Coordinates of C-alpha atoms in Angstrom, one line a residue:
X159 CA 19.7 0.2 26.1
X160 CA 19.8 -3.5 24.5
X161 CA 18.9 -4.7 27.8
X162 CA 16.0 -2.5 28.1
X163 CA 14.3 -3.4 24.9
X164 CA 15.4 -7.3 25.7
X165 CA 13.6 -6.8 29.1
X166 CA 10.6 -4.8 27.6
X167 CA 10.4 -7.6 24.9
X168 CA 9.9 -10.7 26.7
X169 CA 7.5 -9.2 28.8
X170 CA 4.8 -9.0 26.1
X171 CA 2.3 -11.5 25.9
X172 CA 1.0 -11.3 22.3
X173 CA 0.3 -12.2 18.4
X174 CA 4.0 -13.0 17.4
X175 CA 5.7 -13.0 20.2
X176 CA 6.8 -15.6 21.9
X177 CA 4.6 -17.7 19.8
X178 CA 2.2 -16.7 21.8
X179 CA -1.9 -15.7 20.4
X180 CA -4.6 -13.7 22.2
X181 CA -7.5 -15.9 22.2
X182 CA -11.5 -15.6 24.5
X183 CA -11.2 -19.1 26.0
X184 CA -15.2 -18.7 26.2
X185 CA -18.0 -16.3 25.8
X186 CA -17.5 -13.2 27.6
X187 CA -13.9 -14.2 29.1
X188 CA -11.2 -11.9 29.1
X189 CA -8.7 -12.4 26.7
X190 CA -5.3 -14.2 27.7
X191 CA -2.3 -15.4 26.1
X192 CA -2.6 -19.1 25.0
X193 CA 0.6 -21.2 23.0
X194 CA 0.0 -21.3 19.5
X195 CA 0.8 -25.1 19.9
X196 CA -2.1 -25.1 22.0
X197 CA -4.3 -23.5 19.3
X198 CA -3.4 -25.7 16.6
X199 CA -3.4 -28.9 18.8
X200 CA -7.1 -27.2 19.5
X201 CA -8.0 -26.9 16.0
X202 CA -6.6 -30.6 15.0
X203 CA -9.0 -32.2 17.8
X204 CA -12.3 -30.0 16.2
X205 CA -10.9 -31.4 12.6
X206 CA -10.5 -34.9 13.8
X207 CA -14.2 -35.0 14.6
X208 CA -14.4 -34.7 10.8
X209 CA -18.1 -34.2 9.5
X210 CA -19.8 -34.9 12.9
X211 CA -17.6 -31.9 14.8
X212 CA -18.0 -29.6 11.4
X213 CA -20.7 -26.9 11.8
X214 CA -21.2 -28.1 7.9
X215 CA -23.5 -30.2 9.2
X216 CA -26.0 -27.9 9.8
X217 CA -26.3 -26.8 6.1
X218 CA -26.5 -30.4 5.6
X219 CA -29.2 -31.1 7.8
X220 CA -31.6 -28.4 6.4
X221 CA -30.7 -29.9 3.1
X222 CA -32.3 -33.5 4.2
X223 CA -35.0 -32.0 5.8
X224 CA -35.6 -30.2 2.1
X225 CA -35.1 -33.7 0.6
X226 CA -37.7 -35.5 2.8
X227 CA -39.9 -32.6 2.0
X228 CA -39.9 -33.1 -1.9
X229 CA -39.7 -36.9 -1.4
X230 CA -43.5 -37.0 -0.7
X231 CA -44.2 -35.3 -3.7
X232 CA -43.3 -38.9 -5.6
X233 CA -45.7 -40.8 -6.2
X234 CA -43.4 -43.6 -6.4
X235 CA -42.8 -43.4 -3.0
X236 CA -46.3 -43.3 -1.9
X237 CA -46.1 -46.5 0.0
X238 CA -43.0 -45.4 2.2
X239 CA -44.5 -41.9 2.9
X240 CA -44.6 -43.2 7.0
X241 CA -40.7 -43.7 6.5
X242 CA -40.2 -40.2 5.0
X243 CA -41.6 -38.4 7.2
X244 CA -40.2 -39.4 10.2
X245 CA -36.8 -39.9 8.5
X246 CA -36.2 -36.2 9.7
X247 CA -37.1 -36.6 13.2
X248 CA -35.1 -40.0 13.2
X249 CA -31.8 -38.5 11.9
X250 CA -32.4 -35.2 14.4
X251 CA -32.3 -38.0 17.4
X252 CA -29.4 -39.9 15.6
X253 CA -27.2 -36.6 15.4
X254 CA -27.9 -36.5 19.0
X255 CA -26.3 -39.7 19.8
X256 CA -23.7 -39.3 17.1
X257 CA -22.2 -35.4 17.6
X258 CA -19.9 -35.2 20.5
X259 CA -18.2 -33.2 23.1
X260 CA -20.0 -30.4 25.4
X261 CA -22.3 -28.1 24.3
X262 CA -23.5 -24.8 24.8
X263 CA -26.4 -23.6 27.2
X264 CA -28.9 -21.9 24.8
X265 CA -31.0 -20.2 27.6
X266 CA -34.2 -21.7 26.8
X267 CA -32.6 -25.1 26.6
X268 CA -33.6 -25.9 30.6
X269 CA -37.3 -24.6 30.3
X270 CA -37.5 -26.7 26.9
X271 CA -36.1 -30.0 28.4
X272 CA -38.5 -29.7 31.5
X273 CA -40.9 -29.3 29.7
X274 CA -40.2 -32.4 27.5
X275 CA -39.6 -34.5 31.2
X276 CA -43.0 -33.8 32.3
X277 CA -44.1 -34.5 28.6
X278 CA -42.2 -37.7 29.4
X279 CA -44.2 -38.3 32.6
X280 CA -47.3 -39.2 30.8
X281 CA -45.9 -42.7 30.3
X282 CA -47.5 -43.4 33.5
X283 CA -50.6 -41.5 33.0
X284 CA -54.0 -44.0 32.2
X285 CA -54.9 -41.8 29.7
X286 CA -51.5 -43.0 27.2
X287 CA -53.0 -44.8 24.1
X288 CA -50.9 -47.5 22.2
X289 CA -47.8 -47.9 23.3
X290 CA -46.1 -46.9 19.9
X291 CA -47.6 -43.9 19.2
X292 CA -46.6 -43.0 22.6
X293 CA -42.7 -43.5 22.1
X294 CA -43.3 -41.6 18.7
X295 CA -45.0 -38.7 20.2
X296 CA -42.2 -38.3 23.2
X297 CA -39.5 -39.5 20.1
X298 CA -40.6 -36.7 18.1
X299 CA -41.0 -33.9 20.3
X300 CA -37.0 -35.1 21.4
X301 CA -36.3 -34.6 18.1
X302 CA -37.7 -31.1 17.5
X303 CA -35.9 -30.1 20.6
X304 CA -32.7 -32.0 19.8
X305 CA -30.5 -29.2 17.8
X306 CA -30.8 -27.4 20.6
X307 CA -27.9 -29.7 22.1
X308 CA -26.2 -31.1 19.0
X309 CA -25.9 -28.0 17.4
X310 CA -24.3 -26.2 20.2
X311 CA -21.3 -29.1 20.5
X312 CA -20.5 -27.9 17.0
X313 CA -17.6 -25.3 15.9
X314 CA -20.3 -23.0 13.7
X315 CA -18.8 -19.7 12.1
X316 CA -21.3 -16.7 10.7
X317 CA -20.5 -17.6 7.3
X318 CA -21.9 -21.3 7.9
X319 CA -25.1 -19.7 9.2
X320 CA -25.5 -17.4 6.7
X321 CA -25.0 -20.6 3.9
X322 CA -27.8 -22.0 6.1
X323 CA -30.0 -19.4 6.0
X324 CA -29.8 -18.9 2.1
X325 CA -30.3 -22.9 1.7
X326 CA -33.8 -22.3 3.5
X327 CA -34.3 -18.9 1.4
X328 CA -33.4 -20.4 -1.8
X329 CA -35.6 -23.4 -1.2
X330 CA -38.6 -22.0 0.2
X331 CA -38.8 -19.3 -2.8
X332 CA -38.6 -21.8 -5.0
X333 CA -41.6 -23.9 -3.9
X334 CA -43.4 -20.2 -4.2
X335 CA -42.4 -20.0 -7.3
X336 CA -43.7 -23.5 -8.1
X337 CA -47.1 -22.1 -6.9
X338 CA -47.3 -19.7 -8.6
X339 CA -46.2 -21.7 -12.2
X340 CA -49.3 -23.9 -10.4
X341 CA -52.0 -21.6 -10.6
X342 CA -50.5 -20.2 -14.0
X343 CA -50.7 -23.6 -15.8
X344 CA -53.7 -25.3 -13.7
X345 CA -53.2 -29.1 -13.5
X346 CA -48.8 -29.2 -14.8
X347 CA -46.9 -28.0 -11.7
X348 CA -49.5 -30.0 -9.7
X349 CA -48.6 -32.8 -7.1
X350 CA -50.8 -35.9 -5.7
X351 CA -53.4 -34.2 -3.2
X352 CA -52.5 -35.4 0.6
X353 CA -54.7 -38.2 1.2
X354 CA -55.0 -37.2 4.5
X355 CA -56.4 -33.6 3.0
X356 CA -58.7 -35.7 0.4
X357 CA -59.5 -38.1 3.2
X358 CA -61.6 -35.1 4.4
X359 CA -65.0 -35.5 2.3
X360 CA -65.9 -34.0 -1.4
X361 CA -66.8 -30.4 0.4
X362 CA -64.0 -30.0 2.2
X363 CA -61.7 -30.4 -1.0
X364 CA -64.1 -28.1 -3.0
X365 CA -63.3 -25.5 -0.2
X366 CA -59.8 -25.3 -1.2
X367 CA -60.1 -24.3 -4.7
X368 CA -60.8 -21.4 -6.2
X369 CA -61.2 -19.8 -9.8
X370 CA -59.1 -17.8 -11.5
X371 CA -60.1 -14.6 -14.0
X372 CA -59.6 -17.1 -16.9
X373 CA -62.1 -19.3 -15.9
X374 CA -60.2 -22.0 -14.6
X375 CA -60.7 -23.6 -10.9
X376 CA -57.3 -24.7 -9.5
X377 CA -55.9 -25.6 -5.8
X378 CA -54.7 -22.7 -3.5
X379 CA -51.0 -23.2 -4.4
X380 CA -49.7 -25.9 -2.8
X381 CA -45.5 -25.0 -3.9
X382 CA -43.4 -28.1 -3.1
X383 CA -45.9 -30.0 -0.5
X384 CA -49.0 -31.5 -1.6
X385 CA -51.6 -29.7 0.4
X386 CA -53.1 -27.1 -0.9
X387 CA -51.8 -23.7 0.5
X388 CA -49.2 -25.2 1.3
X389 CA -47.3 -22.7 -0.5
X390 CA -47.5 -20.0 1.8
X391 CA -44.9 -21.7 4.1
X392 CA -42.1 -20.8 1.4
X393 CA -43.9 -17.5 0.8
X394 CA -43.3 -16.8 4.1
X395 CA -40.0 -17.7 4.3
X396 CA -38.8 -16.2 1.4
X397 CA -39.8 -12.8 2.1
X398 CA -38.5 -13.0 5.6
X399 CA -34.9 -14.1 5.1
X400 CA -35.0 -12.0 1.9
X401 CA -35.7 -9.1 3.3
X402 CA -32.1 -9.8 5.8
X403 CA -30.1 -11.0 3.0
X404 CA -31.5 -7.7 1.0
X405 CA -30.5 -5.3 3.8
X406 CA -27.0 -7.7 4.4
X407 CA -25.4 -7.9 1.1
X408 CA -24.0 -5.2 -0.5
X409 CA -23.2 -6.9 -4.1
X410 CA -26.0 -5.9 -6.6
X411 CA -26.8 -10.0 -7.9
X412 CA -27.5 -11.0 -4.6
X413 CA -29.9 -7.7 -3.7
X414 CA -31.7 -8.7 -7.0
X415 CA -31.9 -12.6 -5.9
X416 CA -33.5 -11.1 -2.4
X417 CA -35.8 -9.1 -4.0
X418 CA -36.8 -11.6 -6.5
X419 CA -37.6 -14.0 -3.8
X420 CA -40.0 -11.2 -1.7
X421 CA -42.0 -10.5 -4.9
X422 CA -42.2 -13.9 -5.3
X423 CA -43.4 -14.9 -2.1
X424 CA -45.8 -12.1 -1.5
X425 CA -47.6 -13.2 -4.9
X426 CA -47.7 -16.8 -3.8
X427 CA -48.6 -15.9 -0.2
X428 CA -51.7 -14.0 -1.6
X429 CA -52.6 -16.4 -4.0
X430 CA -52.3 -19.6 -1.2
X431 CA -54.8 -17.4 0.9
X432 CA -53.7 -18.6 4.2
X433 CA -54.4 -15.6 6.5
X434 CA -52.6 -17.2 9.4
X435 CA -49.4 -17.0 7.5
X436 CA -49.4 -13.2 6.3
X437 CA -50.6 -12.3 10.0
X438 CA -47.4 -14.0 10.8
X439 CA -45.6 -12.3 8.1
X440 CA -46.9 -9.2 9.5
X441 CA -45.7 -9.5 13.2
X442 CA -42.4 -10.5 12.4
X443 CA -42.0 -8.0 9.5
X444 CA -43.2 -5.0 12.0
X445 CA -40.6 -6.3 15.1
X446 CA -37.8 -6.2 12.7
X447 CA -39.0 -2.9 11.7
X448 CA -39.1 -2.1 15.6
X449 CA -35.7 -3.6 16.4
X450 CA -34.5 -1.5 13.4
X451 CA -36.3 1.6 14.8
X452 CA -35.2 0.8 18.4
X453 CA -31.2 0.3 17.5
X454 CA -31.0 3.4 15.7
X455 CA -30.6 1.4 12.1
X456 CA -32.6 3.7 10.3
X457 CA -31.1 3.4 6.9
X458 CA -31.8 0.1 7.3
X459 CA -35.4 0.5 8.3
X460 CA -36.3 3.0 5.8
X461 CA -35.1 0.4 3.0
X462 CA -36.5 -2.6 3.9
X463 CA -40.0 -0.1 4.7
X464 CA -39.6 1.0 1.1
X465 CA -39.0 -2.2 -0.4
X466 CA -41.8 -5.0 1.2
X467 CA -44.4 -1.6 1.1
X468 CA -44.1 -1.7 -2.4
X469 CA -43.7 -5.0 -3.4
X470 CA -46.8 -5.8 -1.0
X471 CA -48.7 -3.0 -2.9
X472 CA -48.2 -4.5 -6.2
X473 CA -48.0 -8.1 -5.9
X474 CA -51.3 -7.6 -4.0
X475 CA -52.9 -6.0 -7.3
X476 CA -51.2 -9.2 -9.8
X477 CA -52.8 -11.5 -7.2
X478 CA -56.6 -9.6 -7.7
X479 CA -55.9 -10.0 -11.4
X480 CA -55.2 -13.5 -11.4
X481 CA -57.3 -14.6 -8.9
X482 CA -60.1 -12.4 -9.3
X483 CA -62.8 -12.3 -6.5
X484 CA -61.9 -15.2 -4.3
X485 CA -58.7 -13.5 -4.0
X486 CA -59.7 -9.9 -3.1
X487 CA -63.4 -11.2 -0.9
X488 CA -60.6 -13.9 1.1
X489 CA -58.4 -10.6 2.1
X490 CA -60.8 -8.3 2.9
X491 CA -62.7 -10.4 5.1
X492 CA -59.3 -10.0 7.3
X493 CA -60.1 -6.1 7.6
X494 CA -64.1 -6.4 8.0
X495 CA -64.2 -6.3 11.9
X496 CA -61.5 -5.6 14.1
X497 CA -58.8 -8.4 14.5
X498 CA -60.0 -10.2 17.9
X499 CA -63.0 -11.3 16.3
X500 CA -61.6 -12.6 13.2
X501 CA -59.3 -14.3 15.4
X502 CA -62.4 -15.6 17.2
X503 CA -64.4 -16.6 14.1
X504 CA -61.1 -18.7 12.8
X505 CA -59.2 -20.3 15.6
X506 CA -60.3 -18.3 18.7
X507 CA -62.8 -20.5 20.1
X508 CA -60.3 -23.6 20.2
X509 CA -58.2 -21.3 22.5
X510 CA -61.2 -20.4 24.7
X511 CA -61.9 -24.0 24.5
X512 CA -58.7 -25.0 25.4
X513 CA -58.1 -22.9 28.8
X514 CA -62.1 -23.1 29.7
X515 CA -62.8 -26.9 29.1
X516 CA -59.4 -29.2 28.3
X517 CA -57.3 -27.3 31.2
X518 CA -59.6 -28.4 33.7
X519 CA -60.3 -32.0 32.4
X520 CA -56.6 -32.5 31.5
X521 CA -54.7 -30.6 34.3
X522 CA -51.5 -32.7 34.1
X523 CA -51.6 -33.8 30.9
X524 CA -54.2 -36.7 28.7
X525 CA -51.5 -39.2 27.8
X526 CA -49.6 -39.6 25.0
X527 CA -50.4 -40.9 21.3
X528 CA -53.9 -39.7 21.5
X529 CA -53.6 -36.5 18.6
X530 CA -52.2 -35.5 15.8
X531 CA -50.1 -37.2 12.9
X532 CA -48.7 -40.0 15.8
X533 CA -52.2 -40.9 16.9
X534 CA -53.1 -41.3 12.8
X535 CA -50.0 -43.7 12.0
X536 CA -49.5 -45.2 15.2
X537 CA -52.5 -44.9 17.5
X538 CA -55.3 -47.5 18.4
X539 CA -58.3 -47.0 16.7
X540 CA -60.5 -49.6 18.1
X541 CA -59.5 -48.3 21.9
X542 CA -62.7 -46.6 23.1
X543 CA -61.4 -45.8 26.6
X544 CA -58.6 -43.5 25.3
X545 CA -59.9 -41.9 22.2
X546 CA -58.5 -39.1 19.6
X547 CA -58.3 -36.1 20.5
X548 CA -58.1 -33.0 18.5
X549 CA -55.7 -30.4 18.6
X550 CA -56.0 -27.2 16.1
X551 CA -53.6 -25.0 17.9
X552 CA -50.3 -25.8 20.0
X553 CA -51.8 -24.3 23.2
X554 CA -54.1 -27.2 23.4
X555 CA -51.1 -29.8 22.3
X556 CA -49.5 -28.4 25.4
X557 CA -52.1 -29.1 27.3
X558 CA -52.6 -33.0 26.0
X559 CA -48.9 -33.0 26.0
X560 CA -48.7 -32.2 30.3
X561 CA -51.8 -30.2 31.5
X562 CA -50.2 -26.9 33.2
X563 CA -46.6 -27.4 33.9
X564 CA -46.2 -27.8 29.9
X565 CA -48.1 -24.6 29.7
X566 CA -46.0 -23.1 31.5
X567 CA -42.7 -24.0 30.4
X568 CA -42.7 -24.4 26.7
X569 CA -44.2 -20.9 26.1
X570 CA -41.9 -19.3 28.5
X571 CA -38.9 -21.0 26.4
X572 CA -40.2 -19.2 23.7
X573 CA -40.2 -16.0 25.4
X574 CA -36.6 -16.8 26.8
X575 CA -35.5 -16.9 22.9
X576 CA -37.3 -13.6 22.2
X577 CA -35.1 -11.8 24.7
X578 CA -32.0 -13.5 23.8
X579 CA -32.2 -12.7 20.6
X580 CA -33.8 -9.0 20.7
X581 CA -30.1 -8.5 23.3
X582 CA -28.6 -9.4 20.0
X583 CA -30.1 -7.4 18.0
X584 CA -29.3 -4.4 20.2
X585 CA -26.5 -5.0 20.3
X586 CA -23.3 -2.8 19.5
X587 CA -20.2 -5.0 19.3
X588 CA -18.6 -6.5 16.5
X589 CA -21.1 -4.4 13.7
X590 CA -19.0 -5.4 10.8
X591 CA -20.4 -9.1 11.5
X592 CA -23.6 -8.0 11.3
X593 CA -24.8 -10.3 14.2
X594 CA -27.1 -7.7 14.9
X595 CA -28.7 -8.0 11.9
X596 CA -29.5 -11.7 12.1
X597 CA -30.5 -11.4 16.2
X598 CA -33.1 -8.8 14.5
X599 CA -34.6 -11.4 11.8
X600 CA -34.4 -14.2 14.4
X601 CA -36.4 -12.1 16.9
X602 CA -38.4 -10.8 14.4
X603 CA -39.2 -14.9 13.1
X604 CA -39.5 -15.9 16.6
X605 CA -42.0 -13.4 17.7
X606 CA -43.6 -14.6 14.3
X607 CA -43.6 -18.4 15.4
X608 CA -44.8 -17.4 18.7
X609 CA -47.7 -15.7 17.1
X610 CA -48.0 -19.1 14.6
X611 CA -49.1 -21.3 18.0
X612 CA -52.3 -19.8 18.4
X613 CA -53.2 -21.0 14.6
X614 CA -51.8 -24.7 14.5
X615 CA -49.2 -27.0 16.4
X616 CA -46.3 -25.3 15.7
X617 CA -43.5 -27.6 17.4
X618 CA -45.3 -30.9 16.6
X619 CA -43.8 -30.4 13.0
X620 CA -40.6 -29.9 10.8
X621 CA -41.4 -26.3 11.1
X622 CA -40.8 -26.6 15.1
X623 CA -37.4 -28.3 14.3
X624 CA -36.3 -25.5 12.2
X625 CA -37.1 -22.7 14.6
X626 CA -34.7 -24.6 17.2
X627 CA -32.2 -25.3 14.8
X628 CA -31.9 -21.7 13.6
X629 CA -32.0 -20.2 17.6
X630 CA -29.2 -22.7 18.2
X631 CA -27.3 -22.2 15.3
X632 CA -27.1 -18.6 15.6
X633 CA -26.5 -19.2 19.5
X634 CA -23.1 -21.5 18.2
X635 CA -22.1 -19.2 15.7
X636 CA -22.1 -16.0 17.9
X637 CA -20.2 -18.3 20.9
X638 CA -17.7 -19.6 18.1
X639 CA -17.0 -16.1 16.7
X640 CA -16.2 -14.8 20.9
X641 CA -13.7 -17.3 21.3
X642 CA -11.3 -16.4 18.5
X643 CA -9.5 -13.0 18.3
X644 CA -10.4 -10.9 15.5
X645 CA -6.5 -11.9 13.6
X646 CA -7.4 -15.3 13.5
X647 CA -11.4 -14.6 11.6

């Protein structure tokens, strides 16, 4: 009898026995017994990476990319604004250097990095400006791409994406509440216009003002940036990633935070007037309503339908009485004709213009240097041969950046993300973890930023860096959260 049970014993391969843990040597692997010395010799090596192996370091990033933000609001720091800004991009290419070990496929990490070797190309084409805007350019766009392979080398858990995610909530619904405080006490909350805005003629400044029911004529909020509208960026955010952490969290401070931050938003998003924005807001607010629908969620969907339907309703009618007619006329004109040709009005023609005229004169690319903030800091002004170029949307950056093979590959990265992340969102496994629920915001957000390149160069800005930070932080955290067994989370 004792040697049945002796014999019956030593053949299990299991959590206490033998010392012995179940653990998913990588994503999707079965499981199999590993020695616990093993895990904790494991462990030790991720700790002794210290900072630069901790997915902390995440959280930490999105809080210097907050800092540089506010930084150009000194004015004391006017004369190192160059510095500042590329201080982002500079630490982004550092980390890449710096953060160790292997790292993680994200699927659209091969279409992104092809298209960023042909991008790369244009060294060599005659149509490359100075030579230091065009290592900035090429530096840059590296950098936007850059989490993308060093967040993946790092051990990120849910709850480290989640403290990222409410850093960029918290933050961005606080420079909409700024905007609104901005427009409430006209000429206090206000920071030093962009010169690069003022730089634009008397007319052009005029243009983006507006007057209020009191009488008063203020900037379109600006929030924490200096150019006006600028706002609508946190407005944005904060509705988004409040409307996940609302349908997350189940403690009552934190639903009232959320909802805070979507009132908030939406008043500031109305009052900043930047249509491109709220049609964003729209397409990524109706595919998380779609993922909601589709998955079955519909508790979920009815609340969060419930919830921004109302707040949009009334924050809409506190904008009209504080703004008064330049408020109401600027939102209406979205719904005078049908959408294509308010598109076309707005931005459309640079996109006709773009596939109709610069595809065929650029068809592998213009060189580097020649647009954009590089080609203002860094470029040649006095070179007549190669001169700036103008790029309102990212579809004609693409173009500049390597005619059709850029085209072609960056976008369908894009697309590659979408589907990744709308498989997570469907998703049934694990639902205590809620991964589902962030793979439906980050498809949702990515649809959004898809939407976002047909109205200005999306991933020649910190706002590109972000999007590839949170698809490859998400992308870590789900990988991290395969490879341990549920007794060890």
């Amino acid at each position: 009898m004792s040697g049945q049970r002796s014999h019956g014993t030593a053949g299990l391969q299991g959590p206490g026995v033998l010392r012995r843990r179940y653990v998913r040597r990588a994503p999707g692997a079965s499981r199999e017994a590993t020695p616990e010395g093993a895990v904790v010799a494991s462990r030790g090596a991720s700790a002794g990476g210290g900072l630069l192996a901790s997915g902390q370091l995440v959280p930490l990033f999105v809080g210097l990319l907050m800092v540089c933000q506010v930084a150009l609001l000194v004015e004391a720091l006017a004369p190192l604004r160059v510095v500042v800004r590329v201080l982002a991009f500079g630490v982004s290419l550092l980390l890449l250097v710096l953060v160790r070990g292997k790292g993680l496929v994200h699927p659209a990490l091969p279409f992104v990095l092809g298209a960023l070797g042909f991008t790369a190309l244009q060294f060599v084409n005659p149509g490359t400006g100075a030579p230091l805007a065009a290592v900035a350019q090429v530096g840059i766009q590296l950098a936007i791409a850059a989490p993308l392979l060093w967040v993946s080398r790092l051990s990120l858990d849910l709850r480290t994406f989640r403290r990222t995610l409410a850093l960029l909530f918290l933050f961005n619904a606080a420079s909409a509440g700024v905007g609104v405080l901005q427009v409430y006490f006209p000429g206090r909350f206000q920071p030093a216009l962009s010169s690069v805005v003022s730089g634009q003629g008397e007319g052009y400044v005029n243009s983006l003002q507006f007057e209020t029911t009191d009488g008063a004529r203020v900037f379109r909020p600006m929030g924490l940036t200096d150019i006006p509208g600028g706002a609508s960026t946190g407005g944005f955010y904060a509705v988004l990633l409040g409307g996940g952490f609302l349908l997350s969290s189940r403690r009552g401070p934190y639903r009232l935070l959320s909802l805070g931050g979507i009132l908030v938003g939406l008043f500031s998003l109305y009052l900043s007037q930047v249509r491109a924005m709220a049609v964003m807001l729209a397409v990524c607010l109706v595919a998380l309503a779609a993922v909601l629908a589709l998955s079955g969620r519909l508790g979920r969907l009815l609340a969060l339908l419930a919830v921004v339907g109302t707040a949009g309703v009334a924050t809409f009618g506190w904008a009209a009485a504080v703004g008064g007619g330049a408020v109401v006329d600027r939102w209406s004109a979205l719904f005078e004709s049908n959408p294509e040709d308010v598109y076309q009005r707005n931005r459309g023609y640079f996109l006709t213009g773009t596939f109709d005229t610069l595809l065929p004169e650029y068809p592998l690319g213009a060189g580097l240097g020649r647009y954009g903030m590089v080609n203002a800091y860094f470029g040649d002004p006095t070179d007549f041969e190669r001169p700036s170029l103008w790029a309102e949307i990212q579809w004609t950056a693409w173009v500049y950046d390597g005619g059709i093979l850029v085209l072609l590959l960056y976008p369908t990265s894009l697309l590659v993300s979408l589907w990744w992340a709308f498989r997570v969102a469907r998703s049934r496994e694990d639902p205590d973890r809620e991964f589902w629920l962030w793979g439906a915001l980050l498809f949702a957000y990515n649809l959004g930023a898809l939407a976002l390149t047909f109205s200005y160069p999306f991933f020649m800005s910190q706002t590109g860096m972000e999007f590839w930070l949170l698809n490859a932080a998400l992308f870590s955290a789900m990988s991290h959260a395969k490879t341990v067994h549920a007794h060890r989370r």
